[in-house]
PDB file of C-alpha atoms and ligand atoms in Angstrom:
ATOM      1  CA  UNK A   1     -14.545 -21.346  -2.219  1.00 66.00           C
ATOM      2  CA  UNK A   2     -14.457 -22.007   1.450  1.00 70.00           C
ATOM      3  CA  UNK A   3     -16.339 -19.638   3.866  1.00 62.00           C
ATOM      4  CA  UNK A   4     -13.079 -17.690   5.201  1.00 82.00           C
ATOM      5  CA  UNK A   5     -11.807 -16.854   1.652  1.00 90.00           C
ATOM      6  CA  UNK A   6     -15.576 -15.756   0.595  1.00 87.00           C
ATOM      7  CA  UNK A   7     -15.873 -13.423   4.242  1.00 89.00           C
ATOM      8  CA  UNK A   8     -12.323 -12.298   3.070  1.00 92.00           C
ATOM      9  CA  UNK A   9     -13.398 -11.490  -0.593  1.00 94.00           C
ATOM     10  CA  UNK A  10     -15.068  -8.085  -2.409  1.00 94.00           C
ATOM     11  CA  UNK A  11     -16.210  -8.479  -5.732  1.00 92.00           C
ATOM     12  CA  UNK A  12     -15.724  -5.477  -7.403  1.00 90.00           C
ATOM     13  CA  UNK A  13     -17.517  -4.494 -10.483  1.00 79.00           C
ATOM     14  CA  UNK A  14     -15.316  -1.974 -13.085  1.00 65.00           C
ATOM     15  CA  UNK A  15     -16.306   1.343 -13.050  1.00 56.00           C
ATOM     16  CA  UNK A  16     -16.263   1.510 -16.832  1.00 55.00           C
ATOM     17  CA  UNK A  17     -18.305  -1.961 -17.086  1.00 53.00           C
ATOM     18  CA  UNK A  18     -16.279  -3.012 -19.281  1.00 58.00           C
ATOM     19  CA  UNK A  19     -14.033  -6.379 -19.192  1.00 63.00           C
ATOM     20  CA  UNK A  20     -11.754  -5.080 -21.456  1.00 68.00           C
ATOM     21  CA  UNK A  21     -10.777  -1.775 -19.620  1.00 83.00           C
ATOM     22  CA  UNK A  22      -7.457  -1.351 -17.789  1.00 93.00           C
ATOM     23  CA  UNK A  23      -8.224  -2.135 -14.081  1.00 95.00           C
ATOM     24  CA  UNK A  24      -7.142   1.039 -12.240  1.00 96.00           C
ATOM     25  CA  UNK A  25      -5.893   1.577  -9.028  1.00 98.00           C
ATOM     26  CA  UNK A  26      -4.177   4.433  -7.526  1.00 98.00           C
ATOM     27  CA  UNK A  27      -1.724   3.423  -4.339  1.00 98.00           C
ATOM     28  CA  UNK A  28      -1.468   5.610  -1.593  1.00 98.00           C
ATOM     29  CA  UNK A  29       1.137   4.452   1.090  1.00 98.00           C
ATOM     30  CA  UNK A  30       2.876   6.165   4.821  1.00 98.00           C
ATOM     31  CA  UNK A  31       0.429   8.576   5.199  1.00 98.00           C
ATOM     32  CA  UNK A  32       1.278   8.740   8.985  1.00 98.00           C
ATOM     33  CA  UNK A  33      -1.650  11.019  10.083  1.00 98.00           C
ATOM     34  CA  UNK A  34      -1.772  12.033  13.622  1.00 97.00           C
ATOM     35  CA  UNK A  35      -4.941  12.491  15.858  1.00 97.00           C
ATOM     36  CA  UNK A  36      -4.341  16.088  15.378  1.00 96.00           C
ATOM     37  CA  UNK A  37      -4.200  17.637  12.163  1.00 95.00           C
ATOM     38  CA  UNK A  38      -1.541  20.039  13.244  1.00 93.00           C
ATOM     39  CA  UNK A  39       1.117  16.182  13.452  1.00 95.00           C
ATOM     40  CA  UNK A  40       4.439  15.841  11.925  1.00 93.00           C
ATOM     41  CA  UNK A  41       6.664  13.522  10.957  1.00 92.00           C
ATOM     42  CA  UNK A  42      10.183  15.215  10.487  1.00 90.00           C
ATOM     43  CA  UNK A  43       8.905  18.593  10.235  1.00 89.00           C
ATOM     44  CA  UNK A  44       5.983  18.070   8.040  1.00 90.00           C
ATOM     45  CA  UNK A  45       2.621  18.458   8.440  1.00 94.00           C
ATOM     46  CA  UNK A  46       1.249  14.737   7.252  1.00 96.00           C
ATOM     47  CA  UNK A  47      -2.173  15.937   7.322  1.00 96.00           C
ATOM     48  CA  UNK A  48      -1.900  18.828   4.669  1.00 95.00           C
ATOM     49  CA  UNK A  49       0.579  16.646   2.670  1.00 95.00           C
ATOM     50  CA  UNK A  50      -2.406  14.213   2.167  1.00 96.00           C
ATOM     51  CA  UNK A  51      -4.730  16.461   1.712  1.00 96.00           C
ATOM     52  CA  UNK A  52      -2.793  18.039  -1.462  1.00 95.00           C
ATOM     53  CA  UNK A  53      -2.272  14.390  -2.855  1.00 97.00           C
ATOM     54  CA  UNK A  54      -6.107  13.908  -2.174  1.00 97.00           C
ATOM     55  CA  UNK A  55      -6.469  17.230  -4.458  1.00 96.00           C
ATOM     56  CA  UNK A  56      -4.623  15.954  -6.736  1.00 97.00           C
ATOM     57  CA  UNK A  57      -6.324  12.831  -7.177  1.00 97.00           C
ATOM     58  CA  UNK A  58      -9.858  14.073  -7.141  1.00 97.00           C
ATOM     59  CA  UNK A  59      -8.791  16.571  -9.882  1.00 96.00           C
ATOM     60  CA  UNK A  60      -7.427  13.364 -12.246  1.00 96.00           C
ATOM     61  CA  UNK A  61      -9.855  10.726 -14.262  1.00 94.00           C
ATOM     62  CA  UNK A  62     -11.391   7.895 -11.452  1.00 93.00           C
ATOM     63  CA  UNK A  63      -9.991   4.636 -10.682  1.00 96.00           C
ATOM     64  CA  UNK A  64     -11.318   1.489  -9.910  1.00 95.00           C
ATOM     65  CA  UNK A  65     -10.090   0.985  -6.423  1.00 97.00           C
ATOM     66  CA  UNK A  66      -7.507   2.457  -3.547  1.00 98.00           C
ATOM     67  CA  UNK A  67      -5.627   0.428  -2.445  1.00 98.00           C
ATOM     68  CA  UNK A  68      -3.810   2.278   0.921  1.00 98.00           C
ATOM     69  CA  UNK A  69      -0.268  -0.130   2.244  1.00 98.00           C
ATOM     70  CA  UNK A  70       0.081   1.081   5.518  1.00 98.00           C
ATOM     71  CA  UNK A  71       1.532   3.223   8.241  1.00 98.00           C
ATOM     72  CA  UNK A  72      -1.468   4.740   7.599  1.00 98.00           C
ATOM     73  CA  UNK A  73      -1.559   6.572  11.132  1.00 98.00           C
ATOM     74  CA  UNK A  74       1.718   7.873  12.861  1.00 96.00           C
ATOM     75  CA  UNK A  75       0.124   7.337  16.145  1.00 95.00           C
ATOM     76  CA  UNK A  76      -2.363   4.717  15.856  1.00 95.00           C
ATOM     77  CA  UNK A  77      -5.444   6.878  16.922  1.00 97.00           C
ATOM     78  CA  UNK A  78      -9.250   6.249  15.588  1.00 98.00           C
ATOM     79  CA  UNK A  79      -9.434   9.918  15.171  1.00 98.00           C
ATOM     80  CA  UNK A  80      -6.584   9.380  12.514  1.00 98.00           C
ATOM     81  CA  UNK A  81      -8.070   6.371  10.771  1.00 98.00           C
ATOM     82  CA  UNK A  82     -11.191   7.837  10.786  1.00 98.00           C
ATOM     83  CA  UNK A  83     -10.522  11.458   8.890  1.00 97.00           C
ATOM     84  CA  UNK A  84      -8.767   9.086   6.458  1.00 98.00           C
ATOM     85  CA  UNK A  85     -11.624   6.911   5.910  1.00 98.00           C
ATOM     86  CA  UNK A  86     -13.881  10.272   5.148  1.00 97.00           C
ATOM     87  CA  UNK A  87     -11.151  11.900   3.122  1.00 97.00           C
ATOM     88  CA  UNK A  88     -11.171   8.442   1.161  1.00 97.00           C
ATOM     89  CA  UNK A  89     -14.359   7.738   0.834  1.00 96.00           C
ATOM     90  CA  UNK A  90     -14.755  11.424  -0.427  1.00 96.00           C
ATOM     91  CA  UNK A  91     -13.297  10.360  -4.197  1.00 96.00           C
ATOM     92  CA  UNK A  92     -16.038   7.964  -4.312  1.00 96.00           C
ATOM     93  CA  UNK A  93     -14.045   4.985  -5.352  1.00 96.00           C
ATOM     94  CA  UNK A  94     -13.685   1.860  -2.806  1.00 97.00           C
ATOM     95  CA  UNK A  95     -11.032   1.603  -1.170  1.00 98.00           C
ATOM     96  CA  UNK A  96      -9.200  -1.250   0.720  1.00 98.00           C
ATOM     97  CA  UNK A  97      -6.652  -1.085   3.135  1.00 98.00           C
ATOM     98  CA  UNK A  98      -3.260  -2.882   5.384  1.00 98.00           C
ATOM     99  CA  UNK A  99      -1.557  -2.477   8.440  1.00 98.00           C
ATOM    100  CA  UNK A 100       2.266  -1.161   8.428  1.00 98.00           C
ATOM    101  CA  UNK A 101       4.296  -1.577  11.597  1.00 97.00           C
ATOM    102  CA  UNK A 102       3.377   1.880  12.598  1.00 97.00           C
ATOM    103  CA  UNK A 103      -0.576   1.087  12.668  1.00 98.00           C
ATOM    104  CA  UNK A 104      -3.043  -0.563  14.978  1.00 97.00           C
ATOM    105  CA  UNK A 105      -5.090  -2.986  13.044  1.00 96.00           C
ATOM    106  CA  UNK A 106      -7.664  -3.431  15.717  1.00 97.00           C
ATOM    107  CA  UNK A 107      -8.215   0.045  16.008  1.00 98.00           C
ATOM    108  CA  UNK A 108      -8.003   0.114  12.173  1.00 97.00           C
ATOM    109  CA  UNK A 109     -10.446  -2.812  11.553  1.00 96.00           C
ATOM    110  CA  UNK A 110     -13.438  -0.654  13.863  1.00 97.00           C
ATOM    111  CA  UNK A 111     -12.301   3.110  12.203  1.00 97.00           C
ATOM    112  CA  UNK A 112     -11.613   1.913   8.684  1.00 96.00           C
ATOM    113  CA  UNK A 113     -14.772   1.098   7.755  1.00 94.00           C
ATOM    114  CA  UNK A 114     -17.429   3.355   5.508  1.00 94.00           C
ATOM    115  CA  UNK A 115     -19.483   3.484   2.905  1.00 94.00           C
ATOM    116  CA  UNK A 116     -16.641   3.544   0.086  1.00 97.00           C
ATOM    117  CA  UNK A 117     -14.269   2.096   2.563  1.00 97.00           C
ATOM    118  CA  UNK A 118     -14.015  -1.766   3.096  1.00 97.00           C
ATOM    119  CA  UNK A 119     -12.108  -4.361   5.233  1.00 96.00           C
ATOM    120  CA  UNK A 120     -11.722  -7.103   3.241  1.00 97.00           C
ATOM    121  CA  UNK A 121      -8.435  -8.335   1.815  1.00 97.00           C
ATOM    122  CA  UNK A 122      -8.945 -10.429  -1.358  1.00 97.00           C
ATOM    123  CA  UNK A 123     -10.445  -8.353  -4.341  1.00 97.00           C
ATOM    124  CA  UNK A 124     -11.636  -9.625  -7.439  1.00 96.00           C
ATOM    125  CA  UNK A 125     -12.162  -7.529 -10.301  1.00 96.00           C
ATOM    126  CA  UNK A 126     -12.397  -8.398 -13.969  1.00 94.00           C
ATOM    127  CA  UNK A 127      -9.558 -11.142 -14.826  1.00 94.00           C
ATOM    128  CA  UNK A 128      -7.637 -10.383 -11.707  1.00 96.00           C
ATOM    129  CA  UNK A 129      -7.198 -10.851  -8.065  1.00 97.00           C
ATOM    130  CA  UNK A 130      -5.580  -8.200  -5.584  1.00 98.00           C
ATOM    131  CA  UNK A 131      -4.603  -9.750  -2.205  1.00 98.00           C
ATOM    132  CA  UNK A 132      -3.779  -7.653   0.681  1.00 98.00           C
ATOM    133  CA  UNK A 133      -1.127  -9.349   3.144  1.00 98.00           C
ATOM    134  CA  UNK A 134      -0.586  -8.085   6.968  1.00 98.00           C
ATOM    135  CA  UNK A 135       3.120  -8.223   7.319  1.00 98.00           C
ATOM    136  CA  UNK A 136       3.294  -6.589  10.934  1.00 98.00           C
ATOM    137  CA  UNK A 137       4.788  -7.414  13.812  1.00 97.00           C
ATOM    138  CA  UNK A 138       3.327  -6.567  17.819  1.00 96.00           C
ATOM    139  CA  UNK A 139       6.142  -4.138  18.671  1.00 94.00           C
ATOM    140  CA  UNK A 140       8.386  -4.700  16.100  1.00 97.00           C
ATOM    141  CA  UNK A 141      10.043  -1.949  12.867  1.00 97.00           C
ATOM    142  CA  UNK A 142      10.596  -5.075  10.531  1.00 97.00           C
ATOM    143  CA  UNK A 143       7.920  -6.850   9.167  1.00 98.00           C
ATOM    144  CA  UNK A 144       7.120 -10.917   8.925  1.00 98.00           C
ATOM    145  CA  UNK A 145       4.415 -13.042   7.151  1.00 98.00           C
ATOM    146  CA  UNK A 146       2.843 -15.282   9.628  1.00 97.00           C
ATOM    147  CA  UNK A 147       1.655 -19.076   8.199  1.00 97.00           C
ATOM    148  CA  UNK A 148      -2.009 -17.939   8.212  1.00 96.00           C
ATOM    149  CA  UNK A 149      -0.597 -14.911   5.787  1.00 97.00           C
ATOM    150  CA  UNK A 150       0.727 -17.474   3.800  1.00 98.00           C
ATOM    151  CA  UNK A 151      -1.413 -19.887   3.709  1.00 97.00           C
ATOM    152  CA  UNK A 152      -4.271 -16.906   3.005  1.00 97.00           C
ATOM    153  CA  UNK A 153      -2.002 -15.765   0.199  1.00 97.00           C
ATOM    154  CA  UNK A 154      -1.531 -19.559  -1.116  1.00 97.00           C
ATOM    155  CA  UNK A 155      -5.431 -20.330  -0.676  1.00 97.00           C
ATOM    156  CA  UNK A 156      -6.461 -17.230  -2.591  1.00 97.00           C
ATOM    157  CA  UNK A 157      -4.032 -17.896  -5.614  1.00 97.00           C
ATOM    158  CA  UNK A 158      -5.398 -21.768  -5.897  1.00 97.00           C
ATOM    159  CA  UNK A 159      -8.697 -20.794  -5.876  1.00 96.00           C
ATOM    160  CA  UNK A 160      -8.634 -18.469  -8.749  1.00 96.00           C
ATOM    161  CA  UNK A 161      -5.672 -19.797 -11.052  1.00 96.00           C
ATOM    162  CA  UNK A 162      -7.260 -18.285 -14.211  1.00 95.00           C
ATOM    163  CA  UNK A 163      -7.178 -14.689 -12.615  1.00 96.00           C
ATOM    164  CA  UNK A 164      -3.879 -12.231 -12.851  1.00 97.00           C
ATOM    165  CA  UNK A 165      -2.523 -11.482  -9.076  1.00 98.00           C
ATOM    166  CA  UNK A 166      -1.111  -8.282  -7.786  1.00 98.00           C
ATOM    167  CA  UNK A 167      -0.109  -9.433  -4.535  1.00 98.00           C
ATOM    168  CA  UNK A 168       0.156  -5.950  -1.842  1.00 98.00           C
ATOM    169  CA  UNK A 169       2.088  -5.577   1.471  1.00 98.00           C
ATOM    170  CA  UNK A 170       3.216  -2.628   4.011  1.00 98.00           C
ATOM    171  CA  UNK A 171       6.935  -4.452   3.890  1.00 98.00           C
ATOM    172  CA  UNK A 172       9.250  -5.285   1.125  1.00 98.00           C
ATOM    173  CA  UNK A 173      10.167  -8.311   0.445  1.00 98.00           C
ATOM    174  CA  UNK A 174      13.244  -7.638  -1.213  1.00 97.00           C
ATOM    175  CA  UNK A 175      16.823  -5.004  -0.343  1.00 96.00           C
ATOM    176  CA  UNK A 176      15.608  -1.995  -2.161  1.00 95.00           C
ATOM    177  CA  UNK A 177      19.895  -1.082  -1.555  1.00 94.00           C
ATOM    178  CA  UNK A 178      19.344   0.862   1.703  1.00 95.00           C
ATOM    179  CA  UNK A 179      21.341  -0.437   4.489  1.00 94.00           C
ATOM    180  CA  UNK A 180      19.146   0.893   7.339  1.00 94.00           C
ATOM    181  CA  UNK A 181      15.695   0.091   5.523  1.00 95.00           C
ATOM    182  CA  UNK A 182      17.169  -3.309   4.169  1.00 95.00           C
ATOM    183  CA  UNK A 183      17.502  -4.052   8.037  1.00 95.00           C
ATOM    184  CA  UNK A 184      13.831  -3.796   8.671  1.00 97.00           C
ATOM    185  CA  UNK A 185      11.900  -5.223   5.635  1.00 97.00           C
ATOM    186  CA  UNK A 186       9.977  -8.575   5.864  1.00 98.00           C
ATOM    187  CA  UNK A 187      12.130 -11.304   7.531  1.00 98.00           C
ATOM    188  CA  UNK A 188      10.912 -14.037   5.726  1.00 98.00           C
ATOM    189  CA  UNK A 189      10.697 -13.234   2.024  1.00 98.00           C
ATOM    190  CA  UNK A 190      12.340 -16.201   0.949  1.00 98.00           C
ATOM    191  CA  UNK A 191       9.172 -18.367   2.237  1.00 98.00           C
ATOM    192  CA  UNK A 192       6.828 -15.683   0.461  1.00 98.00           C
ATOM    193  CA  UNK A 193       8.596 -16.151  -2.779  1.00 97.00           C
ATOM    194  CA  UNK A 194       8.003 -20.045  -2.171  1.00 97.00           C
ATOM    195  CA  UNK A 195       4.497 -19.529  -2.519  1.00 97.00           C
ATOM    196  CA  UNK A 196       4.591 -17.113  -4.758  1.00 96.00           C
ATOM    197  CA  UNK A 197       6.635 -19.650  -7.251  1.00 95.00           C
ATOM    198  CA  UNK A 198       4.112 -22.089  -7.141  1.00 96.00           C
ATOM    199  CA  UNK A 199       1.514 -20.283  -8.403  1.00 97.00           C
ATOM    200  CA  UNK A 200       2.589 -18.521 -12.252  1.00 96.00           C
ATOM    201  CA  UNK A 201      -0.580 -16.301 -12.252  1.00 98.00           C
ATOM    202  CA  UNK A 202       1.102 -13.660  -9.862  1.00 98.00           C
ATOM    203  CA  UNK A 203       2.319 -10.314 -11.779  1.00 98.00           C
ATOM    204  CA  UNK A 204       3.276  -7.782  -9.291  1.00 98.00           C
ATOM    205  CA  UNK A 205       4.216  -7.040  -5.681  1.00 98.00           C
ATOM    206  CA  UNK A 206       3.705  -4.171  -4.312  1.00 98.00           C
ATOM    207  CA  UNK A 207       4.686  -2.326  -0.886  1.00 98.00           C
ATOM    208  CA  UNK A 208       5.080   0.790   0.873  1.00 98.00           C
ATOM    209  CA  UNK A 209       7.802   1.452   3.976  1.00 98.00           C
ATOM    210  CA  UNK A 210      10.519   2.119   2.609  1.00 97.00           C
ATOM    211  CA  UNK A 211       9.320   6.185   1.684  1.00 97.00           C
ATOM    212  CA  UNK A 212      10.892   6.297  -1.960  1.00 97.00           C
ATOM    213  CA  UNK A 213      10.483   4.895  -5.710  1.00 97.00           C
ATOM    214  CA  UNK A 214      11.593   1.417  -6.378  1.00 96.00           C
ATOM    215  CA  UNK A 215      11.022  -0.954  -9.432  1.00 97.00           C
ATOM    216  CA  UNK A 216      12.580  -4.127 -10.347  1.00 97.00           C
ATOM    217  CA  UNK A 217      11.753  -7.509 -12.302  1.00 96.00           C
ATOM    218  CA  UNK A 218      11.654 -10.921 -10.904  1.00 94.00           C
ATOM    219  CA  UNK A 219      10.900 -13.369 -14.426  1.00 93.00           C
ATOM    220  CA  UNK A 220       7.216 -12.546 -14.824  1.00 91.00           C
ATOM    221  CA  UNK A 221       6.916 -10.394 -11.574  1.00 97.00           C
ATOM    222  CA  UNK A 222       6.884  -6.782 -11.278  1.00 98.00           C
ATOM    223  CA  UNK A 223       8.188  -5.463  -7.925  1.00 98.00           C
ATOM    224  CA  UNK A 224       7.690  -1.856  -6.900  1.00 97.00           C
ATOM    225  CA  UNK A 225       7.143   0.479  -4.018  1.00 98.00           C
ATOM    226  CA  UNK A 226       5.859   3.905  -3.729  1.00 98.00           C
ATOM    227  CA  UNK A 227       7.017   6.941  -2.099  1.00 98.00           C
ATOM    228  CA  UNK A 228       4.858   8.295   1.139  1.00 98.00           C
ATOM    229  CA  UNK A 229       2.175  10.789   0.874  1.00 97.00           C
ATOM    230  CA  UNK A 230       4.504  12.877   3.259  1.00 96.00           C
ATOM    231  CA  UNK A 231       8.557  12.580   3.645  1.00 94.00           C
ATOM    232  CA  UNK A 232      10.655  10.380   1.691  1.00 95.00           C
ATOM    233  CA  UNK A 233      13.669   8.540   2.820  1.00 94.00           C
ATOM    234  CA  UNK A 234      16.833   8.652   0.854  1.00 93.00           C
ATOM    235  CA  UNK A 235      17.579   6.306  -1.664  1.00 95.00           C
ATOM    236  CA  UNK A 236      20.698   4.225  -0.730  1.00 94.00           C
ATOM    237  CA  UNK A 237      21.171   5.606   2.362  1.00 93.00           C
ATOM    238  CA  UNK A 238      23.602   3.851   4.879  1.00 93.00           C
ATOM    239  CA  UNK A 239      21.955   5.578   7.872  1.00 92.00           C
ATOM    240  CA  UNK A 240      18.602   6.831   8.358  1.00 92.00           C
ATOM    241  CA  UNK A 241      17.744  10.084   6.156  1.00 89.00           C
ATOM    242  CA  UNK A 242      15.252  11.805   5.212  1.00 89.00           C
ATOM    243  CA  UNK A 243      14.540  12.316   1.050  1.00 88.00           C
ATOM    244  CA  UNK A 244      14.256  15.754  -0.698  1.00 88.00           C
ATOM    245  CA  UNK A 245      11.546  14.110  -2.766  1.00 93.00           C
ATOM    246  CA  UNK A 246       8.342  15.682  -2.953  1.00 94.00           C
ATOM    247  CA  UNK A 247       5.257  13.186  -1.579  1.00 96.00           C
ATOM    248  CA  UNK A 248       3.994  11.002  -3.875  1.00 97.00           C
ATOM    249  CA  UNK A 249       1.531   8.144  -5.144  1.00 98.00           C
ATOM    250  CA  UNK A 250       1.217   5.456  -7.504  1.00 98.00           C
ATOM    251  CA  UNK A 251      -1.089   5.220 -10.661  1.00 98.00           C
ATOM    252  CA  UNK A 252      -1.254   1.640 -11.807  1.00 98.00           C
ATOM    253  CA  UNK A 253      -3.130  -0.217 -14.881  1.00 97.00           C
ATOM    254  CA  UNK A 254      -4.069  -4.072 -14.578  1.00 97.00           C
ATOM    255  CA  UNK A 255      -4.049  -4.885 -18.302  1.00 97.00           C
ATOM    256  CA  UNK A 256      -6.453  -7.725 -19.481  1.00 94.00           C
ATOM    257  CA  UNK A 257      -3.355  -9.690 -20.826  1.00 95.00           C
ATOM    258  CA  UNK A 258      -1.600 -10.283 -17.321  1.00 97.00           C
ATOM    259  CA  UNK A 259       0.785  -7.001 -18.026  1.00 97.00           C
ATOM    260  CA  UNK A 260       1.170  -3.697 -15.368  1.00 98.00           C
ATOM    261  CA  UNK A 261       1.761  -0.225 -16.405  1.00 97.00           C
ATOM    262  CA  UNK A 262       2.582   1.916 -13.320  1.00 96.00           C
ATOM    263  CA  UNK A 263       3.429   5.679 -12.686  1.00 97.00           C
ATOM    264  CA  UNK A 264       4.732   7.638 -10.010  1.00 98.00           C
ATOM    265  CA  UNK A 265       3.285  11.205  -9.252  1.00 97.00           C
ATOM    266  CA  UNK A 266       4.892  13.468  -7.194  1.00 96.00           C
ATOM    267  CA  UNK A 267       3.092  16.692  -5.543  1.00 92.00           C
ATOM    268  CA  UNK A 268       4.451  19.661  -3.838  1.00 84.00           C
ATOM    269  CA  UNK A 269       2.552  20.993  -0.967  1.00 76.00           C
ATOM    270  CA  UNK A 270       1.912  24.833  -0.982  1.00 75.00           C
ATOM    271  CA  UNK A 271       4.147  24.955   2.479  1.00 77.00           C
ATOM    272  CA  UNK A 272       6.080  21.674   1.714  1.00 79.00           C
ATOM    273  CA  UNK A 273       9.096  21.905   4.928  1.00 82.00           C
ATOM    274  CA  UNK A 274      10.968  18.905   6.031  1.00 85.00           C
ATOM    275  CA  UNK A 275      13.507  18.990   8.805  1.00 85.00           C
ATOM    276  CA  UNK A 276      16.372  17.406   7.615  1.00 82.00           C
ATOM    277  CA  UNK A 277      18.274  17.621  11.042  1.00 82.00           C
ATOM    278  CA  UNK A 278      15.999  14.746  12.807  1.00 80.00           C
ATOM    279  CA  UNK A 279      17.647  11.372  12.402  1.00 77.00           C
ATOM    280  CA  UNK A 280      14.686   8.973  12.745  1.00 78.00           C
ATOM    281  CA  UNK A 281      11.579   8.395  12.587  1.00 78.00           C
TER     282      UNK A 281
HETATM  283 FE1  LIG B   1       6.498   1.065   7.429  1.00 79.57          FE
END
C-alpha cells in the first residue's frame, strides 16, 4: 500500500469482533445545520430534526460506523460542524464524513475530528472496504469527481481486490427522475462508472443531495440515495418542490458474501413544520 493510501485508511475492528456478522452502517445525510441552533431550512429547524434522528439512533442497536454524506452544514460554519461532531461522538460509534456542495471542506477538516469522528476517506472492516469521495465543485451546486478522486477510487479498489466495496459520495451519479435535481447531479458519472467497471468487487454506491429515497440495481451493484435528516424534496418533481416525507436515515448491513441489505427509517420530530411556499434552498 503506498503512503497516501495508508494515510487515508482507517482499519476498523468490528464491534462484534466476529468476522461473519454483517458490518452495520448508519448513513446520515444533508443535515444542513446552521451556526445557530435556531437555523431553519424551508421553515424546518434542522437542529431539532437532527436531534430527533439522533435520539432514534441512540435507542436502536449500535452500528459499526456512521457515514455522513455531505451538506452537513448549510452555512459552512465551524460551530455547526463542531456541534455535529460532538453529537455524533455521543453515540460512541466511529463516524466518517465527506463534503457536499453546501460544505466548506477546509472548515470541516479542522472541525470534524474528535475521539469518534475521523477524517479518513477509506475504511477497511472485515472483508469490505468503504470509499468516501469528494464530489464538491467550488461555488457550484452540481458535482464532479476530480482526476485525483477518480485515481483514489481506482487505487483503493486495485489495492484490495479481495475486499467487497461500497462507495459513497454526495452527488447522485445517475438520474433520479426529477428534472431540476437531475440537472445538478454528478457531471462526470461516465468516468466514475468507467473506473467502477474495472473492479467487479464494487457492490454498492450511495449518496445524499437529492433529499429522497431512491434505489436501483445496476448488474451486481446496488445504488441508492437516502432522505435528509431535515426537509425532503418531492420525488419526480419537474421544478424545485419540498416533499411531505418525514426526516430520515438509512441503516445498512454489508454481508460477508458481498450482498447489501438496507432500510430507510423515517422519524417525525415533535414540531415538524415545513414551509411549502418557499421555492428554493
Ligand atoms: Fe447537496
